[in-house]
Each structure stands twice: as C-alpha cells, then as structure tokens.
PDB file of C-alpha atoms and ligand atoms in Angstrom:
ATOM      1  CA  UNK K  20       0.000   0.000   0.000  1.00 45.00           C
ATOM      2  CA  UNK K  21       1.165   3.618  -0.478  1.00 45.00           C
ATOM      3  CA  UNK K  22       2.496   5.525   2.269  1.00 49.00           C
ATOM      4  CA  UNK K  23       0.401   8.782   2.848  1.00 58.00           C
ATOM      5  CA  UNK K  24       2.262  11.187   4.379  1.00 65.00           C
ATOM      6  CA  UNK K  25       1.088  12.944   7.377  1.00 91.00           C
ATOM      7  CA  UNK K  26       1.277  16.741   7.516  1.00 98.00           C
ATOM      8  CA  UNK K  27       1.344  18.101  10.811  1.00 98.00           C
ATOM      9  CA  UNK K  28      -1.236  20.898  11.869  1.00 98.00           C
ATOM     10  CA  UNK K  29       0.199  23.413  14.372  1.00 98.00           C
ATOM     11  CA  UNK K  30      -2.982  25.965  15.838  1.00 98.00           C
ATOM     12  CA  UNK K  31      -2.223  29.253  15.686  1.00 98.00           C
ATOM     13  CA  UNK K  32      -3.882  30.667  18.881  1.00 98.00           C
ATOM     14  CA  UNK K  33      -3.819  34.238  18.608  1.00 98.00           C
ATOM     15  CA  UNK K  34      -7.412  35.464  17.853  1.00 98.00           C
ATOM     16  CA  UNK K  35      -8.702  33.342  20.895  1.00 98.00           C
ATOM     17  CA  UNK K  36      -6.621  35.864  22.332  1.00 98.00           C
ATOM     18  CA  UNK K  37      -8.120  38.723  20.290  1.00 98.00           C
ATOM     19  CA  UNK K  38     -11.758  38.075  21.985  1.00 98.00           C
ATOM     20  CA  UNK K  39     -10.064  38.436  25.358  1.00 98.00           C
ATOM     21  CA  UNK K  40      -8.336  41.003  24.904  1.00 97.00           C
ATOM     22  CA  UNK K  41     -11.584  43.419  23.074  1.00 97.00           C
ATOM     23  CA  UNK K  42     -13.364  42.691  26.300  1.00 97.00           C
ATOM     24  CA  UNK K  43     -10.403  43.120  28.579  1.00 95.00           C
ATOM     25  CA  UNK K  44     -11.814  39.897  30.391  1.00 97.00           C
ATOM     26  CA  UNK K  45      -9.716  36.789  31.282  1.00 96.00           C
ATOM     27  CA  UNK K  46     -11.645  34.668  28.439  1.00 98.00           C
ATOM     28  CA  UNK K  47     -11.984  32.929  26.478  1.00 98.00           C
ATOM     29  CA  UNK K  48      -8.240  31.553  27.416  1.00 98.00           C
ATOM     30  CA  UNK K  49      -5.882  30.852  25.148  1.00 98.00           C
ATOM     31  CA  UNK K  50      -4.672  28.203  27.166  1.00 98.00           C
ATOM     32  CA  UNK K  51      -7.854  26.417  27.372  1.00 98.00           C
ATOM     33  CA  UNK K  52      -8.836  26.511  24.025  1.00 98.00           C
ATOM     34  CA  UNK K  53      -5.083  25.113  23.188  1.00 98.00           C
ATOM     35  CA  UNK K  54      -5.414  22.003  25.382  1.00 98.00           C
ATOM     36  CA  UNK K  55      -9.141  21.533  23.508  1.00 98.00           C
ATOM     37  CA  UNK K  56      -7.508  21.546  20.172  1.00 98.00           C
ATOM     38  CA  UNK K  57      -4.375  19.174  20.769  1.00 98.00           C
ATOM     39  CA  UNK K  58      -7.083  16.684  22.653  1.00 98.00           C
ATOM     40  CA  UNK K  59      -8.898  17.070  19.374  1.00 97.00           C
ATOM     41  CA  UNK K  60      -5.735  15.723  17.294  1.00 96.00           C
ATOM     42  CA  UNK K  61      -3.739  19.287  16.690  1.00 98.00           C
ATOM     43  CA  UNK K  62       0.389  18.036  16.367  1.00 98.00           C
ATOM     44  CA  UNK K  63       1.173  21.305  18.211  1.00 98.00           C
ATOM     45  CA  UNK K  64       0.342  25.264  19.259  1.00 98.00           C
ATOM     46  CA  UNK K  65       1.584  28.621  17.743  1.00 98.00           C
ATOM     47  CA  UNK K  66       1.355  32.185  19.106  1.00 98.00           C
ATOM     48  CA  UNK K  67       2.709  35.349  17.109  1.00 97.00           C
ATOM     49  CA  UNK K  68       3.896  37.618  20.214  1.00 97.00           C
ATOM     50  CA  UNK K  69       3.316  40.699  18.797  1.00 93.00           C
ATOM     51  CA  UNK K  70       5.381  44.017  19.582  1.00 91.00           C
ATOM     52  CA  UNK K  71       2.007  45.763  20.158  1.00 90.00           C
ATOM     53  CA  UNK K  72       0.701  42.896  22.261  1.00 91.00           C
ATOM     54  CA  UNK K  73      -2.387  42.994  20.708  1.00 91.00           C
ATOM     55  CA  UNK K  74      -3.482  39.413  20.945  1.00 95.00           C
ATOM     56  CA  UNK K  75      -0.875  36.992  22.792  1.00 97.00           C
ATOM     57  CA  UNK K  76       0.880  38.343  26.162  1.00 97.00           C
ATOM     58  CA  UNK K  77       3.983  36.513  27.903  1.00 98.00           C
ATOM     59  CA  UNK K  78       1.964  35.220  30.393  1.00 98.00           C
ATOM     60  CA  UNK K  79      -0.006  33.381  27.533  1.00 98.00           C
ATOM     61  CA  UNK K  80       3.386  32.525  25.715  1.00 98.00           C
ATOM     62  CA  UNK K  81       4.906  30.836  29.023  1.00 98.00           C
ATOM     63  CA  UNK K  82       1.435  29.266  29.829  1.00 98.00           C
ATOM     64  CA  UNK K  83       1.235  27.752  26.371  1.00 98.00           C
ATOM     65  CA  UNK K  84       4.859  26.573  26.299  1.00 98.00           C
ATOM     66  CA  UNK K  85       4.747  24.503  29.400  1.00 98.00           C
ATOM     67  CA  UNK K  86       1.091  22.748  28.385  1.00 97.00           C
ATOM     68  CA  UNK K  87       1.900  22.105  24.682  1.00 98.00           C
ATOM     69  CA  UNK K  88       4.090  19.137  23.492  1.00 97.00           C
ATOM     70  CA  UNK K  89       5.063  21.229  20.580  1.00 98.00           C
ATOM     71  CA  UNK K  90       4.820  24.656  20.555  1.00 98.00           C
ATOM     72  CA  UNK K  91       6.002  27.646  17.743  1.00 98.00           C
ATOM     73  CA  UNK K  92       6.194  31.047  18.606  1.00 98.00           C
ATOM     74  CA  UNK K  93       6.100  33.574  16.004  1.00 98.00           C
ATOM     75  CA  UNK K  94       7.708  36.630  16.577  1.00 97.00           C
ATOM     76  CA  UNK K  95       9.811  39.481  14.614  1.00 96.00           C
ATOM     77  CA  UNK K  96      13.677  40.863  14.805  1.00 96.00           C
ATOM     78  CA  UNK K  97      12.571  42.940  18.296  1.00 94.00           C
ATOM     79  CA  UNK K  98      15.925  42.224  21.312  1.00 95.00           C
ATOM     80  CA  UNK K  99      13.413  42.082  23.860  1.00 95.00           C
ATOM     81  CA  UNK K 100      11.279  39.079  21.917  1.00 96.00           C
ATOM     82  CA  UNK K 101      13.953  37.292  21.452  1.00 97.00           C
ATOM     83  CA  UNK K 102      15.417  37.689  25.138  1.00 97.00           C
ATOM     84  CA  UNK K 103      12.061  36.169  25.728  1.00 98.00           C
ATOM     85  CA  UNK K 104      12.312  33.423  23.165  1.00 98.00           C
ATOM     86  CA  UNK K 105      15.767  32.268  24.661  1.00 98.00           C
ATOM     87  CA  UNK K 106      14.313  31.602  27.899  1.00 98.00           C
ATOM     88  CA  UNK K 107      11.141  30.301  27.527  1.00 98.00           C
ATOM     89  CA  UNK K 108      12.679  27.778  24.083  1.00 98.00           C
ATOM     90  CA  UNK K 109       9.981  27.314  22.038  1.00 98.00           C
ATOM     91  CA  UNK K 110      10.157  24.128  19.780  1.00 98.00           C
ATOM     92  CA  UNK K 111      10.415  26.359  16.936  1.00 98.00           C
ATOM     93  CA  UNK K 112      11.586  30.162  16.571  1.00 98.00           C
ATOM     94  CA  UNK K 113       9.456  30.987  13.510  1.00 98.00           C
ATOM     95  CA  UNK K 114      10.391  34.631  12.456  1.00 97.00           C
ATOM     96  CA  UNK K 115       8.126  37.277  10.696  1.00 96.00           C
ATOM     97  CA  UNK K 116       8.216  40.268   9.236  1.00 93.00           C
ATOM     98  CA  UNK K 117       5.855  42.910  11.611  1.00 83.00           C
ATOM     99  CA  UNK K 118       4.542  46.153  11.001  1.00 77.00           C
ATOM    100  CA  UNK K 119       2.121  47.830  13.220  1.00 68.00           C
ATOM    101  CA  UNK K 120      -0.667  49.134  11.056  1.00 70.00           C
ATOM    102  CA  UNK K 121      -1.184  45.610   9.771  1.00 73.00           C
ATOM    103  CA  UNK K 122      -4.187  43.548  10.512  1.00 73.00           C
ATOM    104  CA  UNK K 123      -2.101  40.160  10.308  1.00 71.00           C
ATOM    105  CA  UNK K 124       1.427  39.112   8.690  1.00 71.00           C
ATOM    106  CA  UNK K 125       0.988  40.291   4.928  1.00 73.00           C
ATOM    107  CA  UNK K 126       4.238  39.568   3.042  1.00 86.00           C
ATOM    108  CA  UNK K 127       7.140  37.047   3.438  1.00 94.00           C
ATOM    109  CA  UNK K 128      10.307  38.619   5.524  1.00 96.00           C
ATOM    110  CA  UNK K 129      12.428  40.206   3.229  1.00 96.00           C
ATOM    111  CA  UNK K 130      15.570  37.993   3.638  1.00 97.00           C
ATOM    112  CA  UNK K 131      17.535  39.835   1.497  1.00 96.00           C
ATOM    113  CA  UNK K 132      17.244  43.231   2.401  1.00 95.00           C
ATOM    114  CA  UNK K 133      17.481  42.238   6.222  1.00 96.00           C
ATOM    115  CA  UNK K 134      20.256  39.426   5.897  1.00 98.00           C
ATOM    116  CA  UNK K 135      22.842  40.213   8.701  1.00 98.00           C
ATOM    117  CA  UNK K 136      20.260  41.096  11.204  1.00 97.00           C
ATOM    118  CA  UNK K 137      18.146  37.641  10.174  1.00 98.00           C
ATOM    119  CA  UNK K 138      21.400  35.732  10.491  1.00 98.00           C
ATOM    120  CA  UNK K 139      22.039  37.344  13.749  1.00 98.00           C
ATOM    121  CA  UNK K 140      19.290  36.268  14.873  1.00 98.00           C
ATOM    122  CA  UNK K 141      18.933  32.545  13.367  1.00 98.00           C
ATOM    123  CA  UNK K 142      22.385  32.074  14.868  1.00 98.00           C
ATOM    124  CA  UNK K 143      21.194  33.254  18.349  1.00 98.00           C
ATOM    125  CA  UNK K 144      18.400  30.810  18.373  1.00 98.00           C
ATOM    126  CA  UNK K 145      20.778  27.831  16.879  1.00 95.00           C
ATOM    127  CA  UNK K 146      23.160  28.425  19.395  1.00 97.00           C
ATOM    128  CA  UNK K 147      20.779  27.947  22.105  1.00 98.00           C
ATOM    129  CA  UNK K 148      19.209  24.676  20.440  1.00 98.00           C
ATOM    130  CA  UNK K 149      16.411  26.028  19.244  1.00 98.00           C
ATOM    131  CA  UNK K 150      15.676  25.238  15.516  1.00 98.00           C
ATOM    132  CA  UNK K 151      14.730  28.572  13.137  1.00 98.00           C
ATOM    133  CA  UNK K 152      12.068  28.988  10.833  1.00 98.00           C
ATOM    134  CA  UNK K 153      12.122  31.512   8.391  1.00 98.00           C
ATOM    135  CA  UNK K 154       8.543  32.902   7.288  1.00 97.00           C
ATOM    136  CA  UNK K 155       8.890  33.734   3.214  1.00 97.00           C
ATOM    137  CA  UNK K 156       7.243  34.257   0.128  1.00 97.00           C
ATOM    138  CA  UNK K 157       8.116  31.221  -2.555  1.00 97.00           C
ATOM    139  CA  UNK K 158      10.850  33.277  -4.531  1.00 96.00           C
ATOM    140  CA  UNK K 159      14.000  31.814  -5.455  1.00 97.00           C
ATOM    141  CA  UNK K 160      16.302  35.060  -4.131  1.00 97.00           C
ATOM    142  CA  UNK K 161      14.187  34.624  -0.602  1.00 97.00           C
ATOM    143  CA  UNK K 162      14.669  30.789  -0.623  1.00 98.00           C
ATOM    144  CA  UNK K 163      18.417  31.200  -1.205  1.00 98.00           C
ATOM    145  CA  UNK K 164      18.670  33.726   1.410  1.00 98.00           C
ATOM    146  CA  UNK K 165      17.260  31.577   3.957  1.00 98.00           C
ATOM    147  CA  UNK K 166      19.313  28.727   3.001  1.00 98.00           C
ATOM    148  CA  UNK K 167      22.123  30.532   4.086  1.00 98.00           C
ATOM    149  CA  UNK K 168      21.196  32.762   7.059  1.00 98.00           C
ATOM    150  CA  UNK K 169      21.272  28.577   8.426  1.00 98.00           C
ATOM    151  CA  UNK K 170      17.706  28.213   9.147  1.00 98.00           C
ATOM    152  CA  UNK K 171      16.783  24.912   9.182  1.00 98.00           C
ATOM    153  CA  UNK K 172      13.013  25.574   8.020  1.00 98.00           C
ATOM    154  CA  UNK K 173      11.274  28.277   5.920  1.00 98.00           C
ATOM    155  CA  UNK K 174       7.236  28.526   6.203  1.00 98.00           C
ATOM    156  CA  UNK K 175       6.017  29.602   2.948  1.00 98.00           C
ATOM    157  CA  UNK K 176       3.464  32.379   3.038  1.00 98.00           C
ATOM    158  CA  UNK K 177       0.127  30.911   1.474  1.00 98.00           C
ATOM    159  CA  UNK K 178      -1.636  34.057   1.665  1.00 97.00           C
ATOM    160  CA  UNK K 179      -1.363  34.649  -1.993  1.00 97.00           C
ATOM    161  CA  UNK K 180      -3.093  31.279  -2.654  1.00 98.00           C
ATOM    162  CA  UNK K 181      -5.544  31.623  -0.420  1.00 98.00           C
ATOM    163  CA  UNK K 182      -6.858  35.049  -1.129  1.00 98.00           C
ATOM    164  CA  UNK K 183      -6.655  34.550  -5.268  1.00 98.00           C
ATOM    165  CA  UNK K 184     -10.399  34.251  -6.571  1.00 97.00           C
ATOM    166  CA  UNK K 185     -10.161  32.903 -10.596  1.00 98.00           C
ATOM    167  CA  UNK K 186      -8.842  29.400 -11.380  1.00 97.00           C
ATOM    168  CA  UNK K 187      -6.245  30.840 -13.417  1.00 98.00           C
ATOM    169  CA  UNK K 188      -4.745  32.894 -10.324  1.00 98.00           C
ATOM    170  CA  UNK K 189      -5.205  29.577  -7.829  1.00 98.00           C
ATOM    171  CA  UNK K 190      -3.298  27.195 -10.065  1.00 98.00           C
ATOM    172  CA  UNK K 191      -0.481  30.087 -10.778  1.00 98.00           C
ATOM    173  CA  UNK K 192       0.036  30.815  -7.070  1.00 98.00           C
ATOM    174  CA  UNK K 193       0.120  26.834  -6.559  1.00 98.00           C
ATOM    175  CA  UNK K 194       2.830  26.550  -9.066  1.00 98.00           C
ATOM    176  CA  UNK K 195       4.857  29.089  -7.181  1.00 98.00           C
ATOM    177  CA  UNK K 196       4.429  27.243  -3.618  1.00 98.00           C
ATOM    178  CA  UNK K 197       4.862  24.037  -5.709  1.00 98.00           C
ATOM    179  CA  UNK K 198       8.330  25.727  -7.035  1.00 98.00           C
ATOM    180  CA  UNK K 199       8.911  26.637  -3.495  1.00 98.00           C
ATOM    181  CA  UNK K 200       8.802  23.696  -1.834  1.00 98.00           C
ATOM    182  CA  UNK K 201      10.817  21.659  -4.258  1.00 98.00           C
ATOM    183  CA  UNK K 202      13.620  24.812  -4.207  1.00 98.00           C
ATOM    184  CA  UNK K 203      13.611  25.467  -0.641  1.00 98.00           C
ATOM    185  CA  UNK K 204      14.013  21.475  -0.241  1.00 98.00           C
ATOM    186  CA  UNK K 205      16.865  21.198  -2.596  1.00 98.00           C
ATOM    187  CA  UNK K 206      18.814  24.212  -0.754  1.00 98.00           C
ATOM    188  CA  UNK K 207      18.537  22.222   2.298  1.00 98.00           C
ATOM    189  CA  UNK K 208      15.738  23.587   3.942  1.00 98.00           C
ATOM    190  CA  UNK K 209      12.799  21.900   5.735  1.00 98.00           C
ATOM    191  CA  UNK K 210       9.349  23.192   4.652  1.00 98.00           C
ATOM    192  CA  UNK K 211       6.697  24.188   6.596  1.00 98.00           C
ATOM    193  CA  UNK K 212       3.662  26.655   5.099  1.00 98.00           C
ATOM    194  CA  UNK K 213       0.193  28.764   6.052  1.00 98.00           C
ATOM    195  CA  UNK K 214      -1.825  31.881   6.537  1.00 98.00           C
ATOM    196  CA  UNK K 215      -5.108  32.084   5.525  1.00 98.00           C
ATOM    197  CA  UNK K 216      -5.666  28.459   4.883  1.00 98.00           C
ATOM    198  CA  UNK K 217      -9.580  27.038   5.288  1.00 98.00           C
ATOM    199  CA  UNK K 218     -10.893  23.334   4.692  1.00 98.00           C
ATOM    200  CA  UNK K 219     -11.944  24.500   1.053  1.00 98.00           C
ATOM    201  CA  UNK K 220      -8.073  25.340   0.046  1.00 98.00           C
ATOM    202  CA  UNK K 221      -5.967  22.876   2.219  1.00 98.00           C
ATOM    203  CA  UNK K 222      -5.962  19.997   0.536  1.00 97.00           C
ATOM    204  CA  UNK K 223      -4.000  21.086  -2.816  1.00 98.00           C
ATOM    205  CA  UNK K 224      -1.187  22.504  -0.271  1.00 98.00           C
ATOM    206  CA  UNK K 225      -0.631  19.261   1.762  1.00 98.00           C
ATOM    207  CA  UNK K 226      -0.657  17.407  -1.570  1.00 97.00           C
ATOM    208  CA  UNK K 227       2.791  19.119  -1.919  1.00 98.00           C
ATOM    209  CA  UNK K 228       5.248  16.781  -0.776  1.00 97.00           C
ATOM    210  CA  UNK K 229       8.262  18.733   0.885  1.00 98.00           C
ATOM    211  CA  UNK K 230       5.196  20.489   3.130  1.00 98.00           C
ATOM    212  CA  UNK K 231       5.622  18.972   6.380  1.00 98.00           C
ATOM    213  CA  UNK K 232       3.401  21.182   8.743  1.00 98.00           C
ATOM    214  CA  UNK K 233       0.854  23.933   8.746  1.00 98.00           C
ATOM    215  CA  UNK K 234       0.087  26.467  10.909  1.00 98.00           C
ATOM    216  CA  UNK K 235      -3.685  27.335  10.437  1.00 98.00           C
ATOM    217  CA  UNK K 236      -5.072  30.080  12.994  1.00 98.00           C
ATOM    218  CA  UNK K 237      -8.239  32.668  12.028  1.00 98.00           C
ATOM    219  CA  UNK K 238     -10.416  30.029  10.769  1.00 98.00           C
ATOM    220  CA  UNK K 239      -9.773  27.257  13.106  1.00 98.00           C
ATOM    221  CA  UNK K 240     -10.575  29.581  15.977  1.00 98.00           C
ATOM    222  CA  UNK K 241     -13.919  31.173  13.071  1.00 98.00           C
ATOM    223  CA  UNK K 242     -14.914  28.065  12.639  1.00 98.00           C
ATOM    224  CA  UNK K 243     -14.464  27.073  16.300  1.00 98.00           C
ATOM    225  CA  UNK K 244     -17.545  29.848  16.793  1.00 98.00           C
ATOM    226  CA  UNK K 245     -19.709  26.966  15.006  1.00 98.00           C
ATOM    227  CA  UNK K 246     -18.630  23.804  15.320  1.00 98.00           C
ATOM    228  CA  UNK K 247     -15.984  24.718  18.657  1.00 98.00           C
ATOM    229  CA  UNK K 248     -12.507  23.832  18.792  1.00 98.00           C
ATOM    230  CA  UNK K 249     -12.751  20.400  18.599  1.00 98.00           C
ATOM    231  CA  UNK K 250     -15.177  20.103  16.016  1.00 98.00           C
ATOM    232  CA  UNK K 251     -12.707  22.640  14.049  1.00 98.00           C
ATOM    233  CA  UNK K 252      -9.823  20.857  14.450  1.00 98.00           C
ATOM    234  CA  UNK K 253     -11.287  17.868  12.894  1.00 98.00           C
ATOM    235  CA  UNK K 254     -12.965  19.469  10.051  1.00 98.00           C
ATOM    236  CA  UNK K 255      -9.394  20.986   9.203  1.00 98.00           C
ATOM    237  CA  UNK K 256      -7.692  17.732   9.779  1.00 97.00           C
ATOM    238  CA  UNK K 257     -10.059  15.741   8.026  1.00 97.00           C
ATOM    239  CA  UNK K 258      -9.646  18.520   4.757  1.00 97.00           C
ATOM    240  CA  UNK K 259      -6.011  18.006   5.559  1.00 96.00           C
ATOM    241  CA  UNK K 260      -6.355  14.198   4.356  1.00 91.00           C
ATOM    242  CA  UNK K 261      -8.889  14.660   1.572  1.00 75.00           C
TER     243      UNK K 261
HETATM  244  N1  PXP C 305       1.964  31.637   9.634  1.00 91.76           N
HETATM  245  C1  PXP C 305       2.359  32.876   9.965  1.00 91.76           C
HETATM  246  C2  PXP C 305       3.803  33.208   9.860  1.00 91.76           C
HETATM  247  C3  PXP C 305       1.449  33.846  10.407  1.00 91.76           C
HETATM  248  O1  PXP C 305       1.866  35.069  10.740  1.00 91.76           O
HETATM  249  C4  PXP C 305       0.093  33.473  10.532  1.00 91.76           C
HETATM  250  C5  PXP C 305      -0.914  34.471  11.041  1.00 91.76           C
HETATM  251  O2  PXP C 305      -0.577  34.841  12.321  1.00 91.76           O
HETATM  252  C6  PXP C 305      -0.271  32.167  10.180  1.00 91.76           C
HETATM  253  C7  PXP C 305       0.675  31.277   9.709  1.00 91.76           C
HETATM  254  C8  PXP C 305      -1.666  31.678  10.310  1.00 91.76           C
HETATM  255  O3  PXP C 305      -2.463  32.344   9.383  1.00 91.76           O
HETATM  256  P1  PXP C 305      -4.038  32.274   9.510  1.00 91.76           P
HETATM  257  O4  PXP C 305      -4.400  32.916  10.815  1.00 91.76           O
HETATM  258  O5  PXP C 305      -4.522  33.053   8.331  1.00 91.76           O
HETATM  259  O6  PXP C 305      -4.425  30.827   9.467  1.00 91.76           O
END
C-alpha cells in the first residue's frame, strides 16, 4: 500500500486571544482553548507575540509553552522578543516580518534586504538549540537567502493562494508554492507553510510533498464559533487528508 504522508497541523492561537483582549476579560483563554484543540488531534500550538501585544501576552506565551508538546512562537527581529524566546525555548523560533498598522502578517520577511540582522538572529536561536524557521514568500532570491542565514526551516506564506479568486490565479500561485517547496528542499531547507488556509483550500497545499506542517489560525478559531474547537480541528484535519 502507499504511504500517505502525514502533515502536521500546528494551531495558531492568537485570535482566541483577540476576543479576550476586546473585552479586557480573562476569556476565552488561550490556554484552554489550546489544550481543547491538541485533545482534538492538533500536532502542536503557535502564538505570534506581537510588539504591540495585541493578541498573545507573555503570560499566555509561558502558559502555552509549558502545556503544549510542541509549541512555535512567532515573533519578529525585536531584542526584547527574542530575550524572551531564549528563555522560555519554544520548539520552533518561527520569524516574521511585523509592522504595526497591519491587521495580520501580509508579506514574506524580506531575507535579502534584512540578511545580517536575520542571520544574527537565526544564529542566536541555533546556538541555544532552538531550531529557526524563516517565514517567506516562494521566490527563489528569498529561498536562497534563507538557506544561508542557516535556518533549518522556511514557512512559505500561502496568503497569496488563499486570497486569489479565478482558477487561473489559484493554479499560478500553486505553481509558485509548488516551485517553493521543491527549491527550498533542494537548498537544504525543511518546509513548513500557512496563513489564511480554510478546509476549502488545504488539501491542494498538503498534496505538496516537501510540506511537512501547517500552521492554520483565524479560521480554526472562526470556525471554532460553530462547530468549537474540537469540532474545528477535525474538520481541518479531516480537509487536511482529503
Ligand atoms: N503563519 C504565519 C507566519 C502567520 O503570521 C500566521 C498568522 O498569524 C499564520 C501562519 C496563520 O495564518 P491564519 O491565521 O490566516 O491561518
């Protein structure tokens, strides 16, 4: 029989967060919403900590970190993050570009134009054992970049896929993540992807075979509103393995 291979989903928890925080209340938790999703089959948790706070806090970073097997914490080039990131050692240091005027992470991080501080950075993570992930769009000068800053991963951004409309645009932006993966894999790198994916789009981006884990957020914790986290999780997972 054929071997399927199993993509792992990561939860990004942030907008559990977001209904906190518009409410100033202490839910819904972040934490208790993460231990409903991993009982419902998620591989592991992701947070962005945010340099405006806006969603995730430390607390919820620390809280998350010691309750989730695996757990990814998104974060930009910002000393203070990273002072956090080397003591609290997430499984994965998954860096992204940030600006504050933006309602979520909307390009790749420019590798090239910010190489000796994203090197800096990979190489303070490495050196404390804690495996890099570089968060870019699926273009060979990015890809190359990240090969050699010494990440070990790259995520590629699927918000291009996601949010094209005609056939003709969803098939092109596949063939770029497509290109991507294969590149990215053949520089060295392992291959993670997401952002904006949904249980309509999923299945034609774990079909790519260097893909070995998603990180799926805003409508896991939308369609959580519905179904609730569990029932989420498996409509996502079950989408995953079409
Ligand atoms: N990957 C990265 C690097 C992100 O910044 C985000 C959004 O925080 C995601 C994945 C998840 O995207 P979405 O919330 O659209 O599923």
């Amino acid at each position: 029989m054929e071997s399927v291979k199993a993509v792992r989903l990561a939860i990004n928890i942030d907008h559990v967060a977001t209904v906190r925080n518009a409410r100033g209340t202490e839910y819904p938790d972040p934490l208790h919403l993460a231990v409903l999703a991993l009982n419902a089959g998620a591989d592991g948790i992701v947070a962005h900590l945010r340099e405006d706070r806006r969603h995730i806090r430390e607390r919820d970073v620390r809280l998350l970190r010691a309750t989730a097997p695996y757990f990814g914490l998104e974060f930009a080039l910002d000393p203070a993050i990273i002072a956090l990131a080397l003591e609290v050692r997430p499984n994965l240091a998954m860096f992204v570009p940030e600006r504050r005027e933006e309602l979520t992470t909307e390009s790749g991080l420019d590798v090239v134009a910010n190489f000796d501080a994203v090197t800096r950075a990979v190489a303070t993570m490495q050196e404390a054992g804690i495996p890099a992930s570089l968060f870019v769009d699926p273009v060979e000068q990015q890809l190359t970049a990240a090969a050699e800053t010494g990440a070990q991963f790259v995520e590629l951004h699927t918000g291009a896929y996601a949010d094209a409309t005609t056939e003709r645009d969803i098939a092109s932006e596949l063939d770029r993540l497509r290109f991507g993966a294969r590149r990215a894999a053949g520089l060295g790198l392992r291959v993670n992807a997401g952002h904006g994916l949904r249980p309509d789009n999923v299945g034609a981006i774990t079909d790519i075979k260097e893909i070995e884990e998603l990180s799926i957020g805003h409508c896991i914790v939308a369609r959580a509103l519905s179904l609730g986290m569990e029932g989420a999780v498996r409509e996502m997972r079950a989408a995953m393995t079409r």
